[in-house]
Short mmCIF file of C-alpha atoms and ligand atoms in Angstrom, two decimals:
data_model
loop_
_atom_site.label_atom_id
_atom_site.label_comp_id
_atom_site.label_asym_id
_atom_site.label_seq_id
_atom_site.Cartn_x
_atom_site.Cartn_y
_atom_site.Cartn_z
CA MET A 24 0.38 -0.21 -0.03
CA GLN A 25 2.54 2.60 0.95
CA LEU A 26 4.61 1.75 -2.12
CA ASN A 27 1.22 2.10 -4.44
CA LEU A 28 0.87 5.51 -3.26
CA LYS A 29 4.47 6.50 -3.29
CA LYS A 30 4.18 5.76 -6.94
CA ILE A 31 1.47 7.61 -7.83
CA PRO A 32 2.67 10.64 -9.63
CA LEU A 33 2.47 14.21 -7.47
CA SER A 34 0.18 16.03 -10.26
CA VAL A 35 -2.33 13.40 -9.54
CA LYS A 36 -2.52 13.36 -5.71
CA ILE A 37 -2.43 17.03 -5.64
CA LEU A 38 -5.98 17.13 -8.16
CA VAL A 39 -6.94 14.51 -5.97
CA GLY A 40 -6.77 16.86 -3.11
CA LEU A 41 -7.99 19.60 -5.14
CA ALA A 42 -11.32 17.95 -6.09
CA LEU A 43 -11.85 16.43 -2.59
CA GLY A 44 -11.41 20.46 -1.27
CA VAL A 45 -14.03 21.76 -3.62
CA ILE A 46 -16.26 19.34 -2.89
CA PHE A 47 -15.86 19.65 0.93
CA GLY A 48 -16.41 23.25 0.53
CA ILE A 49 -19.44 23.75 -1.94
CA PHE A 50 -20.91 21.05 1.03
CA ALA A 51 -19.58 23.31 3.55
CA VAL A 52 -21.10 26.29 2.14
CA ASN A 53 -24.68 24.19 1.72
CA PHE A 54 -24.09 22.95 5.09
CA GLY A 55 -23.10 25.79 6.86
CA LEU A 56 -19.95 24.64 7.82
CA SER A 57 -18.46 27.88 6.98
CA LYS A 58 -17.19 28.70 10.67
CA PHE A 59 -15.98 24.98 10.79
CA THR A 60 -13.77 25.32 8.18
CA SER A 61 -12.24 28.09 8.94
CA ASP A 62 -11.30 27.13 12.42
CA TRP A 63 -10.72 23.29 11.98
CA ILE A 64 -9.53 22.90 8.05
CA SER A 65 -7.98 26.20 7.03
CA PRO A 66 -4.90 25.57 9.67
CA PHE A 67 -3.62 22.40 7.60
CA GLY A 68 -3.44 24.65 4.69
CA GLU A 69 -1.88 27.77 6.35
CA ILE A 70 0.67 25.21 7.82
CA PHE A 71 1.13 23.79 4.38
CA VAL A 72 1.93 27.19 2.82
CA ARG A 73 4.13 28.53 5.55
CA LEU A 74 6.09 25.02 5.04
CA LEU A 75 6.70 26.45 1.39
CA LYS A 76 7.40 29.60 2.21
CA LEU A 77 9.67 28.88 5.09
CA ILE A 78 11.98 26.15 2.64
CA ALA A 79 11.86 29.11 -0.15
CA ILE A 80 14.07 31.13 1.39
CA PRO A 81 17.26 29.01 2.33
CA LEU A 82 16.13 27.12 -1.28
CA ILE A 83 16.68 30.12 -3.02
CA LEU A 84 20.13 31.22 -0.93
CA VAL A 85 21.75 27.35 -1.38
CA SER A 86 20.79 26.86 -4.78
CA LEU A 87 21.37 30.27 -6.28
CA ILE A 88 24.71 29.83 -4.47
CA LYS A 89 25.16 26.66 -6.04
CA GLY A 90 24.45 27.77 -9.57
CA VAL A 91 26.71 30.46 -9.24
CA SER A 92 29.52 29.48 -8.35
CA ASP A 93 29.54 26.27 -10.53
CA LEU A 94 29.08 28.38 -13.67
CA ARG A 95 32.82 28.36 -15.74
CA SER A 96 32.86 32.32 -15.28
CA THR A 97 31.20 35.36 -14.72
CA ALA A 98 30.74 36.16 -18.14
CA GLY A 99 28.29 32.68 -18.36
CA LEU A 100 26.15 34.69 -15.43
CA SER A 101 25.99 38.18 -17.14
CA ASN A 102 25.33 36.75 -20.63
CA MET A 103 22.51 34.22 -18.58
CA GLY A 104 21.08 37.04 -16.63
CA ILE A 105 20.89 39.52 -19.64
CA LYS A 106 18.90 36.92 -21.70
CA THR A 107 16.45 35.71 -18.92
CA ILE A 108 15.68 39.66 -17.91
CA LEU A 109 14.88 40.34 -21.23
CA TYR A 110 12.76 37.02 -22.19
CA TYR A 111 11.08 38.22 -18.86
CA ILE A 112 10.16 42.29 -20.07
CA CYS A 113 9.21 40.52 -23.72
CA THR A 114 6.88 37.93 -22.21
CA THR A 115 5.11 40.67 -19.69
CA VAL A 116 4.79 42.90 -22.82
CA ILE A 117 2.63 40.70 -24.94
CA ALA A 118 0.57 39.62 -22.09
CA VAL A 119 -0.20 43.31 -20.73
CA CYS A 120 -1.39 43.99 -24.74
CA LEU A 121 -3.41 40.42 -24.50
CA GLY A 122 -4.93 42.29 -22.00
CA ILE A 123 -5.62 45.41 -23.21
CA CYS A 124 -6.63 43.87 -27.01
CA LEU A 125 -9.21 41.38 -24.61
CA ALA A 126 -10.75 44.07 -22.92
CA TYR A 127 -11.47 45.79 -25.86
CA ILE A 128 -12.97 43.29 -27.65
CA ILE A 129 -15.24 42.13 -24.92
CA LYS A 130 -15.47 45.68 -23.44
CA PRO A 131 -16.28 43.52 -20.00
CA GLY A 132 -17.00 46.88 -18.28
CA ASN A 133 -20.01 47.48 -21.08
CA PHE A 134 -21.95 44.75 -19.44
CA PHE A 135 -21.56 45.59 -16.08
CA PRO A 136 -25.18 46.36 -13.98
CA LYS A 137 -24.94 50.11 -13.14
CA GLU A 138 -26.68 49.52 -9.33
CA GLN A 139 -24.11 47.06 -8.69
CA GLN A 140 -21.71 49.81 -8.85
CA GLN A 141 -22.89 51.51 -5.90
CA THR A 142 -23.42 48.62 -3.38
CA LEU A 143 -19.96 47.13 -3.77
CA CYS A 144 -18.31 50.69 -3.82
CA GLU A 145 -20.20 51.09 -0.05
CA LYS A 146 -19.40 47.26 0.71
CA TYR A 147 -15.51 46.92 -0.21
CA SER A 148 -14.53 51.07 0.11
CA GLU A 149 -13.11 50.12 3.55
CA ASN A 150 -11.23 47.32 2.05
CA VAL A 151 -9.67 49.75 -1.12
CA GLU A 152 -8.54 52.33 1.80
CA SER A 153 -6.23 49.79 3.00
CA ARG A 154 -5.30 49.24 -0.19
CA GLN A 155 -4.45 52.61 -0.99
CA ILE A 156 -2.93 53.05 1.88
CA GLU A 157 0.24 50.16 1.17
CA ALA A 158 0.35 52.10 -2.87
CA GLU A 159 0.92 54.90 -1.34
CA ILE A 160 4.33 53.78 0.12
CA VAL A 161 4.95 52.17 -3.05
CA LYS A 162 3.99 55.62 -4.88
CA GLU A 163 5.72 57.51 -2.86
CA LYS A 164 9.82 56.06 -2.95
CA GLY A 165 11.53 57.41 -5.86
CA PRO A 166 12.25 56.12 -9.50
CA LEU A 167 14.56 54.28 -8.57
CA SER A 168 14.23 53.49 -4.97
CA PHE A 169 13.34 49.79 -6.66
CA LEU A 170 17.42 49.31 -7.52
CA VAL A 171 18.12 50.64 -3.88
CA ASP A 172 15.67 47.91 -2.20
CA ILE A 173 17.45 45.12 -4.12
CA VAL A 174 20.20 46.18 -1.84
CA PRO A 175 19.43 44.52 1.87
CA GLU A 176 21.70 46.67 4.22
CA ASN A 177 21.40 43.14 6.87
CA ILE A 178 21.22 40.11 5.48
CA PHE A 179 18.95 38.62 8.44
CA GLU A 180 16.43 40.75 8.36
CA ALA A 181 15.78 40.22 4.54
CA SER A 182 15.42 37.02 5.04
CA THR A 183 12.77 37.04 7.44
CA GLN A 184 10.65 38.71 4.91
CA ASN A 185 9.26 36.77 1.96
CA THR A 186 8.84 40.15 0.35
CA MET A 187 12.56 40.83 0.35
CA MET A 188 13.13 37.66 -1.75
CA LEU A 189 15.25 40.20 -4.77
CA GLN A 190 17.63 41.16 -1.97
CA ILE A 191 18.27 37.28 -0.90
CA ILE A 192 18.63 37.10 -4.12
CA PHE A 193 21.22 39.70 -4.41
CA PHE A 194 23.17 38.40 -1.82
CA ALA A 195 22.99 34.70 -3.22
CA ILE A 196 25.03 35.95 -6.90
CA LEU A 197 27.10 38.04 -4.52
CA ILE A 198 28.81 35.14 -2.64
CA GLY A 199 28.36 32.79 -5.82
CA VAL A 200 30.30 35.18 -7.88
CA THR A 201 32.95 35.98 -5.18
CA ILE A 202 33.60 32.26 -5.49
CA LEU A 203 33.90 32.25 -8.67
CA LEU A 204 36.34 35.06 -8.39
CA LEU A 205 38.63 32.81 -5.62
CA PRO A 206 40.48 30.41 -6.10
CA ARG A 207 39.45 27.02 -5.82
CA LYS A 208 41.66 25.77 -3.25
CA LYS A 209 40.39 28.45 -0.88
CA THR A 210 36.19 27.94 -1.41
CA LYS A 211 36.97 23.75 -1.09
CA SER A 212 35.15 23.59 2.27
CA PHE A 213 32.65 25.68 1.56
CA ARG A 214 31.27 24.22 -1.52
CA LYS A 215 30.83 21.16 0.30
CA PHE A 216 29.23 22.61 3.05
CA ILE A 217 26.75 23.69 0.01
CA ASP A 218 26.58 21.26 -1.74
CA SER A 219 25.27 19.31 1.70
CA SER A 220 22.86 22.21 2.56
CA ASN A 221 21.30 21.82 -0.52
CA SER A 222 20.88 17.94 -0.38
CA ILE A 223 18.75 18.68 3.03
CA VAL A 224 16.84 21.38 1.22
CA LEU A 225 15.81 19.17 -1.27
CA LYS A 226 15.37 16.30 0.63
CA ILE A 227 12.50 18.94 2.96
CA ILE A 228 11.14 19.87 -0.17
CA GLU A 229 10.64 15.99 -0.63
CA ILE A 230 9.18 15.55 3.05
CA VAL A 231 7.05 18.85 2.68
CA MET A 232 6.08 17.62 -0.08
CA LEU A 233 4.00 14.42 0.98
CA TYR A 234 1.40 16.70 2.82
CA ALA A 235 0.59 18.68 0.16
CA PRO A 236 -2.86 16.74 -1.25
CA ILE A 237 -3.78 17.68 2.53
CA GLY A 238 -2.77 21.29 2.61
CA VAL A 239 -4.06 21.77 -1.13
CA PHE A 240 -7.27 20.09 0.20
CA ALA A 241 -7.16 22.35 3.15
CA LEU A 242 -5.93 25.67 0.95
CA ILE A 243 -9.39 25.22 -1.65
CA ALA A 244 -11.96 24.01 0.84
CA SER A 245 -11.65 27.66 2.98
CA VAL A 246 -11.04 29.24 -0.37
CA ILE A 247 -14.53 28.74 -1.64
CA THR A 248 -15.96 29.15 2.44
CA ASP A 249 -14.07 32.37 2.55
CA ILE A 250 -15.52 33.66 -1.13
CA ALA A 251 -19.01 31.71 -0.42
CA GLY A 252 -19.40 32.47 3.36
CA ASP A 253 -22.81 30.85 4.09
CA ASP A 254 -24.72 32.32 1.51
CA PRO A 255 -23.88 30.60 -1.73
CA ASN A 256 -26.72 32.91 -3.74
CA GLY A 257 -25.07 36.54 -1.96
CA SER A 258 -21.54 35.33 -4.09
CA ILE A 259 -23.04 34.28 -7.63
CA SER A 260 -25.14 36.97 -8.13
CA LEU A 261 -22.18 39.08 -7.30
CA PHE A 262 -20.02 36.44 -9.84
CA LYS A 263 -23.26 37.54 -12.59
CA ALA A 264 -22.23 40.76 -12.49
CA LEU A 265 -18.71 40.45 -12.93
CA GLY A 266 -18.93 37.64 -15.18
CA MET A 267 -17.79 39.26 -18.28
CA TYR A 268 -14.99 41.01 -16.25
CA VAL A 269 -14.09 37.53 -14.87
CA ILE A 270 -14.32 35.62 -18.48
CA THR A 271 -11.45 38.43 -20.00
CA VAL A 272 -9.26 37.56 -17.44
CA ILE A 273 -9.93 33.65 -17.58
CA THR A 274 -9.50 33.98 -21.19
CA GLY A 275 -6.35 35.70 -21.13
CA LEU A 276 -4.73 33.84 -18.82
CA PHE A 277 -6.13 30.58 -20.74
CA ILE A 278 -4.51 31.78 -23.95
CA LEU A 279 -1.22 32.19 -22.11
CA ILE A 280 -1.28 28.96 -20.53
CA LEU A 281 -2.96 26.52 -23.24
CA ILE A 282 -1.47 27.90 -26.30
CA PHE A 283 1.57 30.97 -25.58
CA TYR A 284 3.85 29.45 -22.84
CA PRO A 285 3.24 25.46 -25.09
CA THR A 286 4.15 27.61 -28.11
CA MET A 287 7.08 29.08 -26.64
CA ALA A 288 8.35 25.93 -24.96
CA SER A 289 7.80 24.28 -28.71
CA LEU A 290 9.42 26.65 -31.18
CA LEU A 291 12.25 27.75 -28.51
CA GLY A 292 12.98 24.75 -26.09
CA LYS A 293 11.96 22.01 -28.32
CA ILE A 294 9.64 20.66 -25.38
CA ARG A 295 6.61 18.94 -26.83
CA TYR A 296 3.54 20.86 -25.95
CA LEU A 297 1.73 17.12 -24.31
CA LYS A 298 5.25 17.32 -22.29
CA PHE A 299 5.72 20.65 -21.43
CA THR A 300 1.65 20.82 -20.22
CA LYS A 301 2.05 17.25 -18.25
CA ALA A 302 5.11 18.54 -16.52
CA ILE A 303 4.60 21.50 -15.48
CA LEU A 304 0.83 20.68 -13.86
CA PRO A 305 2.29 20.24 -10.46
CA ALA A 306 3.59 23.52 -10.43
CA GLN A 307 0.53 25.08 -11.92
CA LEU A 308 -1.57 23.43 -9.47
CA MET A 309 0.25 24.97 -6.61
CA GLY A 310 0.33 28.17 -7.64
CA PHE A 311 -3.60 27.46 -7.93
CA SER A 312 -4.22 26.58 -4.31
CA THR A 313 -1.74 28.76 -2.93
CA SER A 314 -1.75 31.91 -5.10
CA SER A 315 1.91 32.76 -4.40
CA SER A 316 4.83 32.21 -6.65
CA ALA A 317 7.16 31.88 -3.84
CA ALA A 318 5.52 29.09 -1.96
CA THR A 319 5.60 27.54 -5.05
CA LEU A 320 9.00 27.56 -5.82
CA PRO A 321 9.89 24.51 -4.55
CA VAL A 322 7.70 23.30 -6.85
CA THR A 323 8.15 24.86 -9.73
CA LYS A 324 11.91 24.24 -9.46
CA LYS A 325 11.58 20.39 -8.23
CA CYS A 326 9.43 20.21 -12.16
CA VAL A 327 11.49 21.46 -15.00
CA GLU A 328 14.51 19.94 -13.38
CA GLU A 329 13.12 16.65 -12.78
CA ASN A 330 10.70 16.47 -15.58
CA LEU A 331 12.03 18.64 -18.10
CA ASN A 332 15.27 18.23 -17.26
CA VAL A 333 16.59 21.76 -16.87
CA SER A 334 20.29 22.44 -15.45
CA PRO A 335 19.82 23.31 -11.35
CA GLU A 336 22.11 26.28 -12.30
CA VAL A 337 19.56 26.91 -14.83
CA SER A 338 16.77 26.57 -12.68
CA SER A 339 18.48 28.34 -9.24
CA PHE A 340 18.81 31.50 -11.33
CA VAL A 341 15.63 32.09 -13.72
CA LEU A 342 13.35 30.96 -11.35
CA PRO A 343 13.73 32.97 -8.11
CA ILE A 344 14.69 35.57 -9.97
CA GLY A 345 11.40 34.96 -12.42
CA ALA A 346 8.90 34.07 -9.28
CA THR A 347 9.81 37.97 -7.88
CA VAL A 348 9.66 39.75 -11.12
CA ASN A 349 7.79 37.62 -13.90
CA MET A 350 4.19 38.07 -13.42
CA ASP A 351 2.85 37.45 -16.85
CA GLY A 352 -0.41 36.44 -15.52
CA THR A 353 -0.27 39.48 -12.90
CA SER A 354 0.09 41.88 -16.00
CA LEU A 355 -2.51 41.11 -17.81
CA TYR A 356 -5.23 40.98 -15.59
CA GLN A 357 -3.67 44.53 -14.17
CA ALA A 358 -4.20 45.94 -17.82
CA VAL A 359 -8.43 43.76 -17.97
CA ALA A 360 -8.90 45.31 -14.66
CA ALA A 361 -7.63 49.35 -15.01
CA ILE A 362 -9.75 49.12 -18.85
CA PHE A 363 -12.65 47.33 -17.14
CA ILE A 364 -13.07 50.14 -14.25
CA ALA A 365 -12.60 52.99 -17.06
CA GLN A 366 -15.18 51.61 -18.77
CA VAL A 367 -17.49 51.01 -16.11
CA PHE A 368 -16.86 54.86 -15.31
CA ALA A 369 -17.50 55.39 -18.79
CA ILE A 370 -13.43 57.40 -19.28
CA ASP A 371 -12.60 56.90 -22.44
CA LEU A 372 -8.75 56.26 -22.61
CA SER A 373 -6.57 57.84 -25.21
CA PHE A 374 -4.05 56.07 -27.01
CA VAL A 375 -0.82 57.70 -24.75
CA GLU A 376 -2.80 56.66 -21.74
CA ILE A 377 -2.90 53.37 -23.58
CA LEU A 378 0.87 53.52 -23.41
CA THR A 379 0.87 54.16 -19.99
CA ILE A 380 -0.98 51.34 -18.49
CA ILE A 381 1.07 49.11 -20.61
CA LEU A 382 4.00 50.80 -18.90
CA THR A 383 3.10 51.04 -15.71
CA ALA A 384 1.41 47.17 -15.88
CA THR A 385 4.89 45.91 -16.50
CA LEU A 386 6.35 47.75 -13.99
CA ALA A 387 3.83 47.12 -11.20
CA SER A 388 4.05 43.15 -12.26
CA ILE A 389 7.47 43.29 -11.46
CA GLY A 390 7.08 45.26 -8.36
CA SER A 391 4.37 43.22 -7.52
CA ALA A 392 5.69 40.62 -4.58
CA ALA A 393 5.32 36.96 -4.99
CA VAL A 394 2.07 36.74 -2.56
CA PRO A 395 -1.44 36.11 -2.30
CA GLY A 396 -3.19 39.44 -3.43
CA ALA A 397 0.04 41.74 -4.52
CA GLY A 398 -1.25 42.28 -8.22
CA MET A 399 -4.14 43.91 -6.41
CA ILE A 400 -2.33 46.85 -4.58
CA MET A 401 -0.27 47.17 -7.20
CA LEU A 402 -2.82 47.40 -9.77
CA LEU A 403 -3.75 50.83 -8.12
CA ILE A 404 -0.75 52.36 -9.34
CA VAL A 405 -1.82 51.31 -12.75
CA LEU A 406 -5.36 53.27 -11.91
CA SER A 407 -3.65 56.27 -10.72
CA SER A 408 -1.11 56.64 -13.22
CA VAL A 409 -4.18 57.24 -15.89
CA HIS A 410 -6.26 59.11 -13.47
CA ILE A 411 -8.76 55.77 -13.27
CA PRO A 412 -10.61 56.63 -10.04
CA VAL A 413 -8.93 53.53 -7.22
CA GLU A 414 -12.39 53.39 -5.85
CA GLY A 415 -12.88 50.93 -8.83
CA LEU A 416 -10.88 48.62 -7.11
CA ALA A 417 -14.16 48.06 -5.06
CA LEU A 418 -15.75 47.03 -7.96
CA ILE A 419 -13.40 43.86 -8.15
CA PHE A 420 -12.41 43.17 -4.93
CA ALA A 421 -15.08 40.11 -4.51
CA VAL A 422 -13.58 38.11 -7.62
CA ASP A 423 -9.86 38.86 -7.06
CA ARG A 424 -9.05 35.46 -5.35
CA PRO A 425 -10.23 33.34 -7.51
CA LEU A 426 -8.38 35.03 -10.30
CA ASP A 427 -5.54 35.12 -8.16
CA MET A 428 -5.36 31.60 -8.38
CA ILE A 429 -4.97 31.15 -11.59
CA ARG A 430 -2.98 33.97 -12.65
CA THR A 431 -0.48 32.73 -9.90
CA SER A 432 -0.60 29.24 -12.24
CA VAL A 433 0.28 31.73 -15.59
CA ASN A 434 3.15 33.45 -13.08
CA VAL A 435 4.78 30.35 -12.59
CA THR A 436 4.27 28.48 -15.72
CA GLY A 437 5.68 31.67 -17.29
CA ASP A 438 9.13 30.87 -15.34
CA SER A 439 9.46 28.01 -16.13
CA VAL A 440 8.93 28.38 -19.90
CA ILE A 441 12.01 30.69 -19.67
CA SER A 442 14.16 28.69 -17.66
CA ILE A 443 13.54 25.79 -20.37
CA ILE A 444 14.52 28.71 -22.84
CA ILE A 445 17.89 29.38 -21.39
CA ASN A 446 18.24 25.96 -20.55
CA ARG A 447 18.13 25.34 -24.31
CA GLY A 448 20.32 28.10 -25.00
CA LEU A 449 22.68 26.81 -23.42
CA ILE A 450 22.66 23.01 -24.50
CA LYS A 451 23.31 24.59 -27.77
CA LYS A 452 26.59 26.06 -26.48
CA GLY A 453 27.58 23.26 -25.41
CA LYS A 454 27.79 24.03 -21.91
CA HIS A 455 25.83 21.84 -20.48
CA THR A 456 25.70 17.91 -20.74
N1 LIG B 30 -0.09 36.14 -6.36
C1 LIG B 30 0.45 36.78 -7.30
C2 LIG B 30 2.06 35.45 -7.16
O1 LIG B 30 2.06 35.31 -6.40
C3 LIG B 30 0.63 37.70 -7.50
C4 LIG B 30 -0.53 38.44 -7.72
O2 LIG B 30 -0.76 38.43 -9.10
O3 LIG B 30 -1.27 39.29 -6.84
O4 LIG B 30 2.82 35.31 -8.07
#
């Protein structure tokens, strides 16, 4: 029995957890068990996300130091760095443009019942205010503050917050490069230490993954009860009002996940559609369940290395950076949301304003932390850049969580594709076996 369970692929186990979570969630909503779910089921999901986040920082630190110090030269690193960033920016801009096109073709704002506008604005105004304060803090910083933010003043402080992942990445690359610059003899014992730390971290991930089906079950069940409460009809009517907006965002996200990425993987990474989709499924499901690219990182890394033969050197570099800066799903969502709100408020956007949305949504997705709901905070910056009333956020608040789940799956898929392409480039150059 034990042996059979081990043989079941991770994606199947997660899918089963997810399906049971959905069934339980619907049952709980219909039988008034929401409180029971939040008291007795949801903590198991929280524990799972905490475990994943707990391992994310040591994973980045150790695997990135190992990845960089295993490279042959610093030139290889800068080459890989430039390519990675360029691919990330290109895919993000494509995602924003896709979002804008869909929002103009479907025009979701025109389907929105006007009587709902007032109700929603009143209902969620408090939530908007708290998001606004967070966005103000980001906006008040100077234009180059993002560069300053990358450099930690205290690595221990940086490692206490998952939102400071870029600082950890900076520190790890600094150590890795320094190792490359020093004679091998001098760094021998440190390399050994990093090697065994790497093995330990990977083993911990394996252990945590044993708990994945239960964690996913609990996460999904509590998301359903959180959204619906004990009144399924209320949330259904909200979903209906926002239906076209939801459909527009989901259509864009599905185009990315089902067409754009697999095409990129096969054209530029030489990986077949089905192989890619199957290989990356566990990471997508994990992104869906946790709504956090950072928490999903250990699974994304495992998927690309074990199922798609991406070398650890590449995945350790490309994926942590991607989890923090490459959020195609988030940028697409921000573009659609901005135009949807403009349509509801009957604001006509000029060509320059659309270009501004492309620029700010790209930057805002880069600036979004890899945690649940981060994209929505940064959406405020997109809205205010083109003078769309930020109160409009209240309109889309109710459906943000399910969209966050899907866009996080897209975000992690985008990172994986780029890791395949960068890996392929290195193979072609003969730097890997
Ligand atoms: N939850 C997303 C992520 O972690 C970010 C967002 O769009 O809110 O990738």
